[in-house]
XYZ file of C-alpha atoms in Angstrom:
538
model
C -27.751 -18.196 23.361
C -26.670 -20.494 20.619
C -30.365 -22.345 19.811
C -31.933 -19.236 20.690
C -30.450 -17.460 18.048
C -30.890 -19.614 15.273
C -34.517 -20.758 16.327
C -35.459 -16.133 16.266
C -33.602 -15.994 12.250
C -35.006 -18.692 11.431
C -38.802 -17.790 13.529
C -37.653 -14.137 10.528
C -37.126 -16.190 7.792
C -33.778 -14.954 7.940
C -30.621 -17.117 6.318
C -27.399 -16.897 8.188
C -26.642 -14.760 5.410
C -29.290 -12.501 6.307
C -28.047 -11.850 9.300
C -24.108 -11.146 8.518
C -25.884 -8.825 6.183
C -27.490 -6.834 8.745
C -24.703 -7.009 11.430
C -22.076 -6.419 8.704
C -20.458 -9.321 10.520
C -19.961 -12.760 7.849
C -21.354 -16.265 7.204
C -18.917 -18.085 9.511
C -19.600 -16.135 12.164
C -22.756 -16.248 12.488
C -22.755 -20.244 12.086
C -20.094 -20.320 15.443
C -22.033 -18.343 17.017
C -25.394 -20.551 16.237
C -23.500 -23.517 17.133
C -22.502 -22.573 20.748
C -18.528 -22.440 19.046
C -17.803 -19.064 19.972
C -19.424 -15.748 21.824
C -19.982 -12.179 19.276
C -17.931 -8.922 20.743
C -19.475 -6.722 21.854
C -19.919 -4.336 18.284
C -21.130 -7.361 17.202
C -24.088 -8.285 20.466
C -25.253 -4.224 20.010
C -26.192 -4.613 16.137
C -27.675 -7.939 17.644
C -29.910 -6.271 20.429
C -30.796 -3.690 17.923
C -32.034 -6.699 15.186
C -34.176 -8.469 16.955
C -35.203 -5.453 19.471
C -37.263 -6.570 22.198
C -36.642 -10.550 21.828
C -32.994 -9.643 22.463
C -33.900 -10.277 25.956
C -34.657 -13.992 24.816
C -31.740 -14.736 23.576
C -29.610 -13.448 26.461
C -27.375 -11.261 24.272
C -27.654 -8.219 27.623
C -26.801 -10.856 30.387
C -24.194 -12.024 28.003
C -22.626 -7.704 27.027
C -23.061 -7.532 30.988
C -21.035 -11.215 31.360
C -18.180 -9.576 29.258
C -17.355 -6.316 30.602
C -14.153 -7.859 31.835
C -12.124 -4.494 31.147
C -12.311 -1.549 33.634
C -11.300 1.041 32.124
C -9.888 2.706 34.811
C -7.732 -0.234 35.534
C -6.848 -2.356 33.069
C -5.255 -5.801 35.200
C -8.476 -5.356 37.009
C -8.792 -8.619 35.413
C -8.572 -11.557 37.143
C -5.270 -13.352 35.182
C -8.254 -16.393 34.132
C -10.633 -13.829 32.711
C -7.630 -12.279 30.954
C -7.171 -15.449 28.710
C -10.420 -16.092 28.468
C -10.684 -12.462 27.031
C -7.800 -12.712 24.934
C -8.576 -16.370 23.545
C -11.537 -14.344 22.356
C -9.866 -11.846 21.256
C -13.279 -9.379 22.969
C -12.454 -6.025 24.387
C -14.961 -4.058 25.419
C -14.862 -0.547 24.005
C -13.897 1.854 26.656
C -14.186 4.926 27.185
C -11.903 7.210 30.204
C -14.576 7.762 32.466
C -13.032 10.522 34.579
C -13.170 12.956 30.719
C -9.513 13.509 31.336
C -7.747 12.748 27.920
C -4.410 13.411 27.123
C -3.997 14.599 23.439
C -0.003 15.198 21.860
C -0.825 15.480 18.270
C 2.773 16.696 17.201
C 3.478 17.004 13.460
C -0.375 16.078 12.753
C -1.247 18.203 10.083
C -3.982 20.648 10.270
C -6.695 19.594 7.592
C -9.131 21.778 6.364
C -10.829 19.281 3.716
C -11.631 16.351 3.660
C -13.597 13.834 0.311
C -14.989 10.704 0.187
C -13.539 7.178 2.180
C -17.365 7.288 3.744
C -16.650 2.748 3.690
C -13.216 2.563 4.835
C -13.610 4.980 7.591
C -16.877 3.604 8.803
C -14.417 -0.070 8.809
C -11.232 0.651 9.797
C -13.563 3.072 12.296
C -15.041 -0.207 13.206
C -11.909 -2.254 14.190
C -10.694 0.264 16.142
C -14.184 1.050 18.058
C -14.455 -2.404 19.135
C -11.955 -2.290 20.629
C -10.742 -5.740 18.574
C -7.661 -4.111 17.356
C -3.947 -4.305 18.681
C -2.495 -1.968 15.151
C -4.217 -1.210 12.118
C -1.785 -0.181 9.095
C -3.009 2.142 6.077
C -0.855 1.608 2.994
C -0.828 3.129 -0.317
C 1.685 5.056 -2.562
C 3.298 7.864 -1.844
C 0.622 10.721 -2.209
C -3.324 8.212 -1.879
C -3.775 10.503 1.756
C -2.267 7.880 4.425
C -1.410 10.722 6.685
C -4.977 12.494 6.346
C -7.111 9.236 6.271
C -5.309 8.349 9.518
C -5.653 11.840 11.577
C -9.616 11.384 10.200
C -10.086 8.172 11.383
C -7.866 9.594 14.671
C -10.203 11.985 15.186
C -13.110 9.891 15.657
C -12.369 7.632 17.655
C -10.272 10.108 19.930
C -13.030 9.871 22.424
C -12.395 6.566 23.382
C -8.932 6.817 24.658
C -7.449 8.667 27.885
C -3.538 9.217 25.149
C -3.680 10.046 22.028
C 0.170 10.643 20.566
C 1.176 10.938 17.163
C 4.794 11.544 15.680
C 5.512 11.318 12.276
C 8.609 8.599 11.067
C 9.800 11.951 8.532
C 12.875 12.055 9.633
C 14.269 8.453 10.823
C 13.988 9.448 14.998
C 15.131 5.822 16.675
C 12.950 3.425 18.365
C 14.175 4.932 21.622
C 13.305 8.183 21.259
C 9.864 7.625 19.793
C 9.213 5.632 23.085
C 10.429 7.540 25.512
C 9.153 10.843 24.401
C 5.636 9.312 25.089
C 6.795 8.086 28.042
C 6.577 11.630 29.294
C 3.493 12.205 28.898
C 2.403 9.880 31.848
C 2.560 11.938 34.386
C 4.150 9.237 37.452
C 7.203 7.996 34.401
C 8.230 11.808 34.405
C 10.494 11.747 36.976
C 11.633 7.942 36.885
C 14.549 6.394 35.455
C 13.787 4.983 32.367
C 14.909 1.708 31.646
C 18.152 1.414 29.401
C 17.428 -1.897 27.267
C 15.650 -1.688 24.772
C 13.125 -4.376 25.242
C 12.789 -2.851 28.822
C 11.179 -0.157 27.349
C 9.568 -1.704 24.938
C 7.961 -3.599 28.198
C 6.617 -0.587 29.966
C 5.334 1.159 27.098
C 2.803 -2.507 27.008
C 2.889 -2.349 30.275
C 1.015 1.025 29.786
C -0.847 -0.014 27.350
C -2.715 -2.060 29.553
C -2.790 0.688 32.451
C -4.270 2.925 30.202
C -6.321 3.475 26.752
C -3.735 5.026 24.146
C -3.954 5.165 20.273
C -0.985 5.810 19.095
C -0.705 7.149 15.536
C 3.246 6.548 13.655
C 2.677 8.330 10.287
C 5.435 7.489 6.937
C 6.784 4.348 8.931
C 7.420 3.932 4.654
C 10.382 6.246 6.714
C 12.221 2.913 8.993
C 12.115 0.448 6.109
C 15.030 -0.234 4.255
C 15.146 0.885 0.608
C 16.232 -0.817 -2.256
C 15.387 -4.546 -0.561
C 12.692 -6.463 -0.286
C 9.680 -4.593 1.020
C 9.070 -5.018 5.098
C 12.904 -4.559 5.467
C 14.030 -2.285 8.512
C 17.165 -0.356 7.906
C 19.288 -1.627 10.448
C 19.832 1.821 12.782
C 15.968 0.395 13.044
C 15.604 -2.389 12.940
C 13.862 -2.197 16.860
C 10.641 -1.020 15.337
C 9.902 -4.294 13.827
C 10.031 -5.425 17.841
C 8.092 -2.835 19.055
C 5.348 -3.421 16.251
C 5.250 -7.719 16.817
C 5.514 -7.062 20.922
C 2.512 -4.634 19.963
C 0.834 -6.569 17.762
C 0.975 -10.091 19.448
C 0.222 -8.968 23.729
C -2.780 -8.493 25.430
C -3.450 -5.285 25.729
C -7.033 -2.597 24.549
C -4.638 -0.284 22.853
C -4.110 0.494 19.311
C -1.139 1.144 17.512
C -1.794 3.242 14.026
C 0.421 2.754 10.985
C 0.430 4.881 7.562
C 3.216 3.477 4.880
C 3.914 3.321 1.268
C 4.540 -0.099 1.915
C 3.325 -2.214 4.847
C 6.644 -3.781 7.367
C 6.824 -7.429 7.779
C 4.760 -8.150 11.092
C 1.918 -6.398 9.573
C 1.858 -8.883 6.806
C 2.889 -11.770 9.415
C 0.108 -11.255 12.204
C -2.853 -9.056 9.860
C -5.926 -11.955 9.220
C -9.370 -11.343 9.268
C -10.004 -11.815 13.010
C -6.825 -11.201 13.905
C -6.031 -8.268 16.212
C -3.464 -6.573 13.457
C -5.065 -5.445 10.121
C -4.208 -3.414 7.197
C -5.995 -1.102 4.857
C -4.741 -0.276 1.214
C -5.669 3.114 0.848
C -6.638 3.749 -3.078
C -7.461 6.683 -5.135
C -10.669 8.292 -4.259
C -13.521 8.033 -7.631
C -14.344 10.293 -9.711
C -17.365 13.027 -7.861
C -14.947 12.995 -5.270
C -12.528 14.121 -7.577
C -13.564 17.188 -9.297
C -14.800 17.886 -5.428
C -11.229 17.784 -4.417
C -9.832 20.763 -7.611
C -13.317 22.658 -7.327
C -11.346 25.731 -6.809
C -9.340 24.642 -9.705
C -10.635 26.001 -12.717
C -9.919 23.233 -14.421
C -12.511 22.412 -17.540
C -14.105 18.982 -19.301
C -16.880 17.648 -19.995
C -17.916 14.106 -17.959
C -15.867 12.173 -19.788
C -13.506 14.303 -19.772
C -13.430 14.401 -16.441
C -14.131 10.667 -16.109
C -11.063 9.986 -17.916
C -8.445 12.729 -16.190
C -9.255 11.461 -12.330
C -8.323 7.753 -13.643
C -5.602 8.032 -16.252
C -4.131 9.476 -12.364
C -6.194 6.446 -10.413
C -7.987 9.206 -7.487
C -4.119 10.159 -6.445
C -5.487 13.128 -4.688
C -1.608 14.649 -4.395
C -1.288 13.982 -7.668
C -4.229 14.876 -9.108
C -3.519 18.639 -6.973
C 0.298 19.147 -8.665
C -0.703 18.945 -12.982
C -4.341 20.661 -11.873
C -1.321 23.476 -11.445
C -0.024 23.380 -15.027
C -2.833 22.737 -16.446
C -4.791 25.822 -16.202
C -1.137 27.847 -16.291
C -0.279 26.693 -19.314
C -3.729 24.400 -21.721
C -5.899 27.908 -19.589
C -7.703 24.448 -17.714
C -8.712 22.626 -20.324
C -8.545 18.940 -19.466
C -9.255 17.642 -23.023
C -6.667 20.223 -24.628
C -3.721 18.832 -21.740
C -5.238 14.761 -22.257
C -4.518 15.249 -26.853
C -0.620 15.989 -25.277
C -0.439 13.012 -24.061
C 2.455 13.155 -21.513
C 0.524 12.427 -18.262
C 4.397 12.410 -15.670
C 6.455 15.461 -15.518
C 7.742 17.678 -12.395
C 7.238 16.771 -9.214
C 4.551 14.307 -10.621
C 8.403 12.510 -11.456
C 9.270 12.956 -8.926
C 6.497 11.758 -6.417
C 7.017 8.419 -8.107
C 11.016 8.651 -8.748
C 10.849 8.251 -4.228
C 8.859 5.335 -4.864
C 10.708 3.886 -7.705
C 14.159 4.441 -6.038
C 12.804 2.163 -3.531
C 13.193 -1.773 -5.403
C 15.066 -4.429 -5.585
C 16.495 -4.534 -9.042
C 14.365 -7.707 -9.838
C 11.326 -5.302 -8.484
C 12.797 -3.229 -11.307
C 13.575 -5.329 -14.001
C 9.994 -7.019 -13.605
C 8.397 -2.986 -13.483
C 9.869 -2.547 -16.556
C 8.412 -6.317 -18.223
C 5.110 -5.114 -17.271
C 5.378 -1.943 -18.899
C 6.172 -3.719 -21.478
C 3.855 -6.077 -21.679
C 1.321 -3.180 -21.766
C -1.957 -5.530 -20.464
C -2.622 -7.050 -17.422
C -0.263 -10.343 -17.635
C -0.021 -13.251 -15.499
C 2.975 -14.998 -13.465
C 3.742 -17.588 -15.552
C 3.902 -15.080 -18.258
C 6.557 -13.352 -16.832
C 8.753 -15.294 -16.062
C 9.342 -16.958 -19.005
C 9.994 -13.226 -20.307
C 13.211 -13.253 -18.253
C 16.216 -15.636 -19.927
C 17.794 -15.836 -16.892
C 15.388 -16.014 -14.400
C 15.869 -15.844 -10.089
C 14.343 -18.509 -8.762
C 10.394 -19.212 -7.934
C 10.677 -18.684 -4.316
C 12.831 -15.351 -5.298
C 10.488 -13.789 -8.093
C 7.436 -14.655 -6.149
C 8.486 -12.934 -2.806
C 9.291 -9.955 -5.238
C 5.734 -9.663 -7.119
C 4.630 -9.921 -3.586
C 7.237 -6.626 -2.119
C 5.241 -5.035 -5.269
C 2.235 -5.197 -4.024
C 2.641 -4.704 -0.414
C 4.728 -1.941 -1.973
C 0.898 -0.686 -4.086
C 3.282 -0.623 -7.364
C 0.779 -2.701 -9.369
C -2.331 -3.763 -10.110
C -3.913 -7.356 -9.397
C -6.860 -8.683 -11.692
C -9.706 -10.687 -10.160
C -8.176 -12.850 -12.717
C -4.595 -13.071 -11.019
C -3.145 -11.627 -13.914
C -1.105 -8.561 -13.248
C -0.503 -4.873 -14.649
C 0.508 -1.382 -13.902
C -1.514 1.658 -13.060
C -1.690 4.108 -16.065
C 0.366 6.969 -14.679
C 3.125 4.366 -13.322
C 2.709 2.714 -17.109
C 3.634 6.294 -18.017
C 6.796 6.297 -15.402
C 8.215 3.229 -15.464
C 7.908 3.201 -20.175
C 10.351 6.944 -19.498
C 12.234 5.399 -17.075
C 12.899 1.904 -19.267
C 13.837 3.824 -22.249
C 16.078 6.963 -20.733
C 18.233 4.187 -19.403
C 17.981 1.790 -22.914
C 19.186 5.599 -23.931
C 22.079 5.646 -21.633
C 23.416 1.800 -22.494
C 23.576 2.497 -26.300
C 25.897 5.570 -24.971
C 27.769 4.100 -23.119
C 27.694 1.421 -25.309
C 27.133 -1.185 -22.806
C 24.738 -4.043 -22.411
C 22.482 -4.595 -18.926
C 18.528 -3.986 -20.569
C 19.515 -3.625 -23.202
C 20.211 -7.659 -22.845
C 17.178 -9.072 -20.507
C 13.843 -6.811 -21.483
C 13.015 -6.367 -24.813
C 11.676 -3.227 -26.879
C 9.114 -4.926 -29.125
C 7.609 -8.271 -28.960
C 7.429 -10.314 -32.005
C 4.252 -12.376 -30.575
C 2.452 -10.015 -28.615
C -1.156 -9.338 -30.194
C -0.951 -6.352 -33.314
C -2.630 -3.830 -30.722
C 0.226 -4.421 -28.076
C 3.094 -4.668 -30.136
C 1.918 -1.213 -31.976
C 1.411 0.263 -28.244
C 5.611 -1.239 -28.149
C 6.363 0.706 -31.664
C 4.549 4.247 -30.602
C 5.616 4.440 -26.790
C 9.092 2.087 -26.496
C 10.622 2.111 -30.076
C 9.884 4.975 -31.518
C 10.538 7.375 -28.928
C 13.934 5.354 -28.014
C 14.701 5.965 -32.090
C 13.868 9.633 -32.459
C 16.466 10.548 -28.981
C 18.865 8.671 -30.218
C 19.185 10.298 -33.722
C 18.225 13.382 -32.354
C 21.696 13.058 -30.276
C 23.574 11.074 -32.413
C 22.541 11.338 -35.842
C 22.178 8.516 -38.578
C 25.603 7.861 -39.589
C 25.798 8.518 -35.355
C 23.469 5.650 -33.864
C 25.002 3.847 -36.742
C 28.437 3.599 -35.052
C 27.025 3.268 -31.953
C 25.102 0.686 -32.880
C 27.321 -1.700 -34.684
C 30.653 -1.382 -32.018
C 27.279 -2.386 -29.482
C 27.378 -5.600 -31.790
C 30.247 -6.417 -32.151
C 30.644 -6.700 -28.310
C 27.738 -8.811 -27.794
C 29.344 -11.014 -31.117
C 32.138 -11.311 -28.570
C 30.435 -11.093 -24.812
C 27.633 -12.898 -25.211
C 27.591 -15.008 -28.129
C 26.674 -18.478 -26.190
C 24.516 -16.564 -23.970
C 20.096 -16.146 -24.252
C 20.437 -12.409 -24.757
C 17.667 -9.569 -26.167
C 19.729 -7.409 -27.136
C 21.012 -9.342 -31.349
C 16.998 -8.780 -31.661
C 15.858 -5.733 -30.032
C 19.642 -4.037 -32.389
C 18.008 -5.172 -34.975
C 14.993 -3.756 -34.528
C 16.624 -0.170 -33.522
C 17.606 -0.404 -37.291
C 14.604 -1.580 -39.052
C 13.483 1.568 -37.028
C 15.840 3.996 -37.783
C 16.261 3.085 -41.328
C 19.324 2.009 -41.204
C 20.976 0.011 -44.038
C 21.313 -3.370 -42.896
C 23.991 -4.889 -44.754
C 26.959 -4.883 -43.752
C 25.302 -5.646 -39.986
C 26.784 -9.489 -38.564
C 23.872 -11.517 -36.930
C 25.336 -14.620 -36.894
C 25.651 -16.828 -34.071
C 23.672 -14.318 -32.620
C 20.398 -15.679 -30.809
C 18.030 -12.776 -32.640
C 14.975 -12.984 -29.276
C 12.227 -11.239 -30.601
């Protein structure tokens, strides 16, 4: 096939990139096929047949397609061990459609969806991953409210005809993995009356056997519920550690079934096993675009120009749930006028804050500190700049782990230049959290974030420093003034400064500089404040 494919391609004046673009593959794959190092998957064989038309027979594509249907729809284990080894090595599986037309579906807590908007490209991509028959694990990850559950349900409905068993379960209440496995076993008649294994490894082995004997689609929703909060992403709660073993076994063992996951955080086994040509893959689900955002909210009675609509949807990064949440107060309080709402410059409130609280509380302390620095920076910043901000940084390994963890939690964005930033609504949320925590520290006369983070950065560009003043320093000063009055603020800051001189005079700290900036913002007379022997950073 290799020489014939190259000949027919060149005969038509196509490059390898042209063929790759026409069939949805990549240039490296075309090159491997032409060198005879690999054979196309069944999906791409079909695409090549469609592309070359009557010349497909000359390429030997039909013969390859017939030879590679080594997997039986009725009995997956009918292939010989050598055939299974070949299939495993090439990651090749045929699309298996149950021939007896008997399909068992158990949708559990799957929601009812009346309307689904957009996501055409993402749906096609994930459907292709599953329909090619090569993906054993597919994870759909994204921030809360972005629509992962709805997306997974639409995907499952699209591909369900290729599976004999469809099984949906939510992990929202953190069920033990044994309970999930036992409920799955009950859908097989031969397992209902048999004694199930007691050992978890044996139960997972039984699951693998069933995944080999029958083509099954398993969907586990809300996987983040079994992951540990306040730790690196992907780590499991103590009572849920067996889920990691389950995901690993399904991902690395030979079978033609598929496990579809949804999660706010990517399980570590998925992160380790995934790859562009792997049987384990993940999709980061982002917000919907402007057009579909307007369709989503068409019955919310909102008004605004095209430009205002675009600004509004971008403010919330196209997050469908958040857009729905904020639509109600816009209609009820602002008469549906989006521009009037935007003028208030208050994007985070009510249900939006609750949704982001859930995500933020799961972060480790180091991850939270990095989020605060990204909010202080106000614009995209390099990894090196973030490290330099931290006066007492952890090891570079810990910092890299924290940044990677935040990416896998979908809380930070990375530009094409490798710089990091926050989505607008997350930026506002983290900024408000930071200001509130600093206020609480001054009220309690303690020094934590006040010493580890700068309220404003003197070396920042003028427009950034003005933003830091407007959204961090000024709101903090106003909150202190409203609570304690000018005299009370004077007294509080004097005490914090004196405490700093006793406890932290020999340590690098932003506290003295922060106090000085606050005093200036509060227009308090600086005479009588002693900053000697203290490092005044920023």
